[in-house]
Amino acid sequence: MVLAEIEHETGRPACELFDLIAGTSTGGIIALGLSVPGEALPDGTPAPRWSAQQLVDIYANDGPRIFHRSLLRTIESVDGLLMEKYAASGLEQVLDQYLGDVMLSQALTKVLITSYDVQKHEPFFFKSFQPSSRAAPSLRNGTPKPASSASLDLPASDYPMRVVGRATSAAPTYFEPEDVTASPPGATPADCVLVDGGTFANNPAMCAYAEARRNYPDADVLIVSLGTGRLTESIPFHQAKDWGLLQWARPLLGVMMDGSSAAIDYQLDELLGFDEDHFRFQTLLDGASDSLDDASAENIAGLEKLARALIKDNAARLKAVCARL
């Protein structure tokens, strides 16, 4: 809804306003939805298939389909304790509906989507572009350091957008991982077992900043960072002090995601300046559930109410952002 306000205020789609759109998990799906090409305009200019306002409908209309489970599923998984809480079929159907068979390389602007490879224990970045070359790092004595496989300038493998969306949103305990084969030119194809990028970059703004600095080292940078709401449910000492693995499993995911997100916010404020070159729009989930799978009509309405309040309370900041864009 904040993006819809920005598109309305500027009269331009997000893919024309931003040189790079980065997203994690649900933000990754939004990034893909904003940049997936649709029918061309009369002058032949490619146009986005969806506006930000249309993407709001994913949550309002399709949330229950994504987070649907039968009674049998609930029993078999012991409410998510023995296996993932949801089958991925609902999520995959929605991604297919909104993204189809469009490839990531066809995105209407540069897109960076995060995921994490649990097999190799390392971040996995989906990029719709080939990064610029960078100088090989040197050792302290000036001797060139051999480039590792992680720093080679090989073009990124291309993937269907729906596969990218599935990988970035495969939240542990909620959905099974996405099995993807990475095949960069000149390298041996490798099997990657990918889960939600929020496990390491719930706020992908620093990843976006690093990518911008690599590709445009002398450019002015403006970052518009959108949160999905901060947790409000407190964990008191008397409750947490006796928790074991079972009790910590699900709360810990939220604690880690919220903590890493706030840390990135702090770092970018220090580097770029609060409301100078870094604008963060975030709200407390006060009056709405902080459960990522609560797609009930009541909770969606609560989230929409919070978004309207956020837009109203930050009207001046949003106008400043739109003027810069």
Coordinates of N, CA and C in Angstrom, one line a residue, residues 169-256:
S169 N 10.6 -17.3 -0.4 CA 9.5 -17.3 0.6 C 9.3 -18.6 1.3
A170 N 10.3 -19.5 1.1 CA 10.2 -20.8 1.8 C 10.6 -20.8 3.2
A171 N 9.7 -20.2 4.0 CA 10.0 -20.0 5.4 C 10.1 -21.3 6.2
P172 N 11.3 -21.6 6.9 CA 11.4 -22.8 7.6 C 10.3 -23.1 8.6
T173 N 9.8 -24.3 8.6 CA 8.7 -24.8 9.4 C 7.4 -24.5 8.8
Y174 N 7.3 -23.5 7.8 CA 6.0 -23.2 7.2 C 5.9 -23.9 5.8
F175 N 7.0 -23.8 5.0 CA 7.0 -24.5 3.7 C 8.3 -25.3 3.5
E176 N 8.2 -26.3 2.7 CA 9.4 -27.1 2.4 C 10.4 -26.2 1.6
P177 N 11.7 -26.5 1.6 CA 12.6 -25.7 0.8 C 12.4 -25.9 -0.7
E178 N 12.9 -25.0 -1.5 CA 12.9 -25.1 -3.0 C 14.2 -25.7 -3.5
D179 N 14.1 -26.8 -4.2 CA 15.3 -27.4 -4.8 C 15.6 -26.8 -6.2
V180 N 16.7 -26.1 -6.3 CA 17.0 -25.4 -7.5 C 18.4 -25.8 -8.0
T181 N 18.6 -26.0 -9.3 CA 19.9 -26.2 -9.9 C 20.5 -24.9 -10.5
A182 N 21.6 -24.6 -10.0 CA 22.3 -23.4 -10.4 C 23.3 -23.8 -11.5
S183 N 23.2 -23.1 -12.7 CA 24.1 -23.5 -13.8 C 24.8 -22.3 -14.4
P184 N 25.7 -21.6 -13.7 CA 26.3 -20.5 -14.3 C 27.3 -20.9 -15.4
P185 N 27.4 -20.1 -16.5 CA 28.3 -20.5 -17.6 C 29.7 -20.8 -17.1
G186 N 30.2 -21.9 -17.6 CA 31.6 -22.2 -17.3 C 31.8 -22.9 -15.9
A187 N 30.7 -23.2 -15.2 CA 30.8 -23.8 -13.9 C 29.9 -25.1 -14.0
T188 N 30.3 -26.0 -13.1 CA 29.5 -27.3 -13.0 C 28.2 -27.0 -12.3
P189 N 27.1 -27.5 -12.9 CA 25.8 -27.3 -12.3 C 25.8 -27.8 -10.8
A190 N 25.1 -27.0 -10.0 CA 25.1 -27.4 -8.5 C 23.7 -27.4 -8.0
D191 N 23.4 -28.3 -7.2 CA 22.1 -28.4 -6.6 C 22.0 -27.5 -5.3
C192 N 21.0 -26.7 -5.3 CA 20.9 -25.7 -4.2 C 19.5 -26.0 -3.5
V193 N 19.6 -26.1 -2.1 CA 18.3 -26.3 -1.3 C 18.1 -25.0 -0.6
L194 N 17.1 -24.3 -1.2 CA 16.9 -22.9 -0.8 C 15.7 -22.6 0.1
V195 N 15.9 -21.8 1.1 CA 14.9 -21.4 2.1 C 14.8 -19.9 2.1
D196 N 13.8 -19.4 2.8 CA 13.5 -18.0 3.0 C 14.7 -17.1 3.2
G197 N 14.9 -16.1 2.4 CA 16.0 -15.1 2.6 C 16.0 -14.4 3.9
G198 N 14.8 -14.4 4.6 CA 14.7 -13.7 5.8 C 15.6 -14.4 6.9
T199 N 16.1 -15.6 6.7 CA 17.0 -16.2 7.6 C 18.3 -15.5 7.8
F200 N 18.7 -14.6 6.8 CA 19.9 -13.9 6.9 C 19.7 -12.4 6.5
A201 N 18.7 -12.1 5.7 CA 18.5 -10.7 5.2 C 17.1 -10.4 5.2
N202 N 16.4 -10.4 6.4 CA 15.0 -10.0 6.4 C 14.8 -8.6 5.9
N203 N 15.8 -7.7 6.1 CA 15.8 -6.4 5.5 C 16.9 -6.4 4.5
P204 N 16.6 -6.5 3.2 CA 17.6 -6.6 2.2 C 18.2 -5.3 1.7
A205 N 18.0 -4.2 2.4 CA 18.4 -2.9 2.0 C 19.9 -2.8 1.9
M206 N 20.6 -3.5 2.9 CA 22.1 -3.4 2.8 C 22.6 -4.2 1.7
C207 N 22.0 -5.3 1.3 CA 22.4 -6.1 0.1 C 22.2 -5.2 -1.1
A208 N 21.1 -4.4 -1.2 CA 20.9 -3.5 -2.3 C 21.9 -2.4 -2.3
Y209 N 22.3 -1.9 -1.2 CA 23.3 -0.8 -1.1 C 24.6 -1.3 -1.6
A210 N 25.0 -2.5 -1.2 CA 26.3 -3.1 -1.6 C 26.3 -3.3 -3.1
E211 N 25.2 -3.8 -3.7 CA 25.1 -4.0 -5.1 C 25.1 -2.7 -5.9
A212 N 24.5 -1.7 -5.3 CA 24.5 -0.4 -6.0 C 25.9 0.2 -6.0
R213 N 26.6 0.1 -4.9 CA 28.0 0.6 -4.8 C 28.9 -0.2 -5.8
R214 N 28.7 -1.5 -5.9 CA 29.5 -2.2 -6.8 C 29.3 -1.8 -8.3
N215 N 28.0 -1.6 -8.6 CA 27.7 -1.4 -10.0 C 27.8 0.1 -10.4
Y216 N 27.5 1.0 -9.4 CA 27.6 2.4 -9.7 C 28.4 3.1 -8.6
P217 N 29.7 2.9 -8.5 CA 30.5 3.4 -7.4 C 30.4 4.9 -7.1
D218 N 30.2 5.7 -8.2 CA 30.2 7.1 -8.0 C 28.8 7.8 -8.0
A219 N 27.8 6.9 -8.0 CA 26.5 7.5 -8.1 C 25.9 7.9 -6.8
D220 N 25.0 8.9 -6.8 CA 24.2 9.2 -5.6 C 23.3 8.1 -5.4
V221 N 23.1 7.8 -4.1 CA 22.2 6.6 -3.8 C 21.1 7.1 -2.9
L222 N 19.9 6.7 -3.2 CA 18.7 7.0 -2.4 C 18.0 5.6 -2.2
I223 N 17.9 5.2 -0.9 CA 17.3 4.0 -0.6 C 15.9 4.2 0.1
V224 N 14.9 3.6 -0.4 CA 13.6 3.6 0.2 C 13.3 2.2 0.7
S225 N 13.2 2.0 2.0 CA 13.2 0.7 2.6 C 11.8 0.5 3.3
L226 N 11.1 -0.6 2.9 CA 9.8 -0.8 3.4 C 9.8 -2.1 4.3
G227 N 9.3 -1.9 5.5 CA 9.2 -3.0 6.5 C 7.9 -3.6 6.4
T228 N 7.7 -4.8 7.0 CA 6.4 -5.5 7.0 C 5.8 -5.5 8.4
G229 N 6.3 -4.6 9.3 CA 5.7 -4.5 10.6 C 6.6 -5.2 11.6
R230 N 6.8 -4.5 12.7 CA 7.7 -5.0 13.8 C 6.8 -5.9 14.8
L231 N 7.4 -6.9 15.4 CA 6.8 -7.7 16.3 C 6.4 -6.9 17.6
T232 N 5.2 -7.3 18.1 CA 4.8 -6.6 19.3 C 4.6 -7.6 20.5
E233 N 4.6 -8.9 20.2 CA 4.3 -9.8 21.3 C 5.6 -10.0 22.1
S234 N 5.5 -9.6 23.4 CA 6.7 -9.6 24.3 C 7.0 -11.1 24.8
I235 N 8.2 -11.4 25.0 CA 8.6 -12.7 25.6 C 9.2 -12.4 27.0
P236 N 8.5 -12.5 28.0 CA 9.0 -12.1 29.3 C 10.0 -13.1 29.9
F237 N 10.8 -12.7 30.8 CA 11.9 -13.5 31.4 C 11.3 -14.8 32.0
H238 N 10.3 -14.7 32.8 CA 9.7 -15.8 33.5 C 9.2 -16.9 32.5
Q239 N 8.9 -16.5 31.3 CA 8.4 -17.4 30.3 C 9.6 -18.1 29.5
A240 N 10.6 -17.2 29.1 CA 11.7 -17.7 28.3 C 12.7 -18.5 29.0
K241 N 12.9 -18.2 30.3 CA 14.0 -18.8 31.1 C 14.0 -20.3 31.1
D242 N 12.8 -20.9 31.0 CA 12.8 -22.4 31.0 C 12.5 -23.0 29.7
W243 N 12.5 -22.2 28.6 CA 12.2 -22.7 27.3 C 13.4 -23.6 26.8
G244 N 13.0 -24.7 26.1 CA 14.0 -25.5 25.4 C 13.8 -25.4 23.9
L245 N 14.4 -26.3 23.2 CA 14.4 -26.3 21.7 C 12.9 -26.2 21.2
L246 N 12.0 -27.0 21.7 CA 10.7 -27.0 21.2 C 10.0 -25.7 21.3
Q247 N 10.1 -25.1 22.5 CA 9.4 -23.8 22.7 C 10.0 -22.6 21.9
W248 N 11.4 -22.7 21.7 CA 12.0 -21.6 21.1 C 11.9 -21.7 19.5
A249 N 11.6 -22.8 19.0 CA 11.7 -23.0 17.5 C 11.0 -21.9 16.7
R250 N 9.7 -21.7 16.9 CA 9.0 -20.7 16.1 C 9.2 -19.3 16.6
P251 N 9.2 -19.0 17.9 CA 9.5 -17.6 18.3 C 10.9 -17.1 17.9
L252 N 11.8 -18.0 17.9 CA 13.2 -17.6 17.5 C 13.3 -17.1 16.1
L253 N 12.6 -17.7 15.2 CA 12.6 -17.2 13.8 C 12.2 -15.7 13.7
G254 N 11.1 -15.4 14.4 CA 10.7 -14.0 14.4 C 11.7 -13.1 15.1
V255 N 12.2 -13.5 16.2 CA 13.2 -12.7 17.0 C 14.4 -12.4 16.1
M256 N 14.9 -13.4 15.4 CA 16.1 -13.2 14.6 C 15.8 -12.3 13.4

